Amino acid sequence: DTGVSQNPRHKITKRGQNVTFRCDPISEHNRLYWYRQTLGQGPEFLTYFQNEAQLEKSRLLSDRFSAERPKGSFSTLEIQRTEQGDSAMYLCASSYPGGDYGYTFGSGTRLTVV
Amino acid sequence: QKEVEQNSGPLSVPEGAIASLNCTYSDRGSQSFFWYRQYSGKSPELIMFIYSNGDKEDGRFTAQLNKASQYVSLLIRDSQPSDSATYLCAVNMRGNFNKFYFGSGTKLNVKP
């Protein structure tokens, strides 16, 4: 078990381009979460999955954002038509059911939109 | 009012001292409270969680919870320079255990 893995670590893209991030959770964890963190702020909830079902989405997740978790394993987060305001660290986390013991975060994907 | 509030700091303490980090939250019904440590450029790392009023100790760390005052704190005894980081408080809200609200974090500097 190597923890939660996120790829890529860094992504620089031009405004208007689409980007996709991948997250591989800890294998025993059936809960998977996406958060976004901007400089000087704490992580903000975007969405979470239980197995392959996306059970909650934040209002922060506009129509340009979509997340999937096919087969309940890895997850992808896609941002279409990126904007400069999308520049942030995108964090994936996983947990046991209920999250009672907290999350394990991945190393994050830092997105810079130029 | 933010759901979770922390003093942004920086909080500076000398090596070997006790560092006290504080957090207040808005939802009286919150039940789960977590402290994460985040080094610059890295992702948050879970330090402790607490559910019941009172103190919970784990090594040099003690979490304190007072639900009546909607207040949770983290004490770090015998602070080390390696403890220098941003400490994030996370709280579940509105009975939803599936997501947490994070404070903006308190930056701690431990001076050798």
Short mmCIF file of N, CA and C in Angstrom, two decimals, chain A residues 31 33 35 37 40 42-43 45 48 56 91 98-103 105-106, chain B residues 2 34 36 38 41 43-44 46 49 51 88 96-100 102-104:
data_model
loop_
_atom_site.label_atom_id
_atom_site.label_comp_id
_atom_site.label_asym_id
_atom_site.label_seq_id
_atom_site.Cartn_x
_atom_site.Cartn_y
_atom_site.Cartn_z
N ARG A 31 -14.27 5.14 0.23
CA ARG A 31 -14.66 6.54 0.08
C ARG A 31 -13.52 7.32 -0.59
N TYR A 33 -12.56 11.34 -2.07
CA TYR A 33 -12.97 12.74 -1.99
C TYR A 33 -12.05 13.59 -2.87
N TYR A 35 -10.92 17.64 -3.07
CA TYR A 35 -10.91 18.96 -2.45
C TYR A 35 -10.05 19.88 -3.31
N GLN A 37 -7.63 23.46 -2.91
CA GLN A 37 -6.99 24.35 -1.95
C GLN A 37 -6.26 25.47 -2.68
N GLY A 40 -3.09 29.98 1.03
CA GLY A 40 -3.51 30.64 2.27
C GLY A 40 -4.86 30.20 2.78
N GLY A 42 -7.74 26.83 3.59
CA GLY A 42 -7.86 25.41 3.82
C GLY A 42 -8.51 24.73 2.64
N PRO A 43 -8.42 23.41 2.59
CA PRO A 43 -9.08 22.67 1.50
C PRO A 43 -10.59 22.89 1.51
N PHE A 45 -14.24 21.36 -0.01
CA PHE A 45 -14.85 20.15 -0.53
C PHE A 45 -15.41 20.38 -1.94
N TYR A 48 -17.59 13.73 -3.41
CA TYR A 48 -17.09 12.47 -2.89
C TYR A 48 -17.83 11.29 -3.50
N GLU A 56 -22.24 13.19 -3.47
CA GLU A 56 -22.42 14.60 -3.12
C GLU A 56 -21.49 15.46 -3.94
N LEU A 91 -6.70 18.28 -4.42
CA LEU A 91 -6.34 17.21 -3.49
C LEU A 91 -7.36 16.08 -3.56
N GLY A 98 -17.56 6.32 6.15
CA GLY A 98 -17.93 7.30 7.16
C GLY A 98 -16.85 8.32 7.47
N GLY A 99 -15.64 8.04 7.09
CA GLY A 99 -14.57 9.01 7.33
C GLY A 99 -14.29 9.25 8.80
N ASP A 100 -14.74 8.31 9.66
CA ASP A 100 -14.62 8.54 11.10
C ASP A 100 -13.18 8.70 11.56
N TYR A 101 -12.27 8.13 10.85
CA TYR A 101 -10.88 8.19 11.27
C TYR A 101 -10.09 9.16 10.42
N GLY A 102 -10.78 10.04 9.72
CA GLY A 102 -10.11 11.06 8.95
C GLY A 102 -9.72 10.57 7.58
N TYR A 103 -9.21 11.48 6.83
CA TYR A 103 -8.80 11.19 5.46
C TYR A 103 -7.31 10.95 5.37
N PHE A 105 -4.75 12.02 2.54
CA PHE A 105 -4.65 12.83 1.33
C PHE A 105 -3.54 12.33 0.42
N GLY A 106 -3.74 12.51 -0.87
CA GLY A 106 -2.65 12.33 -1.83
C GLY A 106 -1.78 13.57 -1.85
N LYS B 2 -17.45 32.36 9.04
CA LYS B 2 -16.95 31.13 8.44
C LYS B 2 -17.33 29.95 9.32
N PHE B 34 -10.87 17.20 13.60
CA PHE B 34 -9.58 16.67 13.16
C PHE B 34 -8.55 17.79 13.11
N TYR B 36 -4.92 18.53 11.15
CA TYR B 36 -4.00 18.13 10.10
C TYR B 36 -2.80 19.07 10.13
N GLN B 38 0.28 20.58 7.69
CA GLN B 38 0.61 20.75 6.28
C GLN B 38 1.91 21.52 6.16
N GLY B 41 3.95 23.45 0.54
CA GLY B 41 4.01 22.74 -0.74
C GLY B 41 3.60 21.29 -0.68
N SER B 43 0.82 18.10 0.99
CA SER B 43 -0.60 17.90 1.27
C SER B 43 -0.81 17.72 2.78
N PRO B 44 -2.02 17.91 3.26
CA PRO B 44 -2.30 17.77 4.69
C PRO B 44 -2.09 16.33 5.17
N LEU B 46 -2.89 13.84 8.56
CA LEU B 46 -3.69 13.74 9.78
C LEU B 46 -2.81 13.56 11.01
N PHE B 49 -7.64 13.07 15.86
CA PHE B 49 -9.07 13.36 15.80
C PHE B 49 -9.64 13.22 17.21
N TYR B 51 -13.64 13.25 19.34
CA TYR B 51 -15.09 13.26 19.22
C TYR B 51 -15.78 13.72 20.51
N LEU B 88 -4.12 22.70 10.28
CA LEU B 88 -5.50 22.87 9.81
C LEU B 88 -6.47 22.15 10.73
N ASN B 96 -23.34 15.71 8.58
CA ASN B 96 -22.80 15.08 7.38
C ASN B 96 -21.38 14.61 7.66
N PHE B 97 -21.21 13.32 7.77
CA PHE B 97 -19.89 12.78 8.06
C PHE B 97 -19.08 12.56 6.80
N ASN B 98 -19.65 12.94 5.68
CA ASN B 98 -18.99 12.64 4.42
C ASN B 98 -18.16 13.79 3.88
N LYS B 99 -18.20 14.91 4.56
CA LYS B 99 -17.32 16.00 4.15
C LYS B 99 -16.98 16.82 5.37
N PHE B 100 -15.85 17.48 5.28
CA PHE B 100 -15.38 18.30 6.38
C PHE B 100 -15.11 19.72 5.91
N PHE B 102 -12.76 22.88 6.52
CA PHE B 102 -11.42 23.17 7.03
C PHE B 102 -11.31 24.66 7.35
N GLY B 103 -10.58 24.95 8.42
CA GLY B 103 -10.16 26.32 8.65
C GLY B 103 -9.04 26.67 7.68
N SER B 104 -8.67 27.93 7.70
CA SER B 104 -7.60 28.37 6.79
C SER B 104 -6.21 28.07 7.33
#
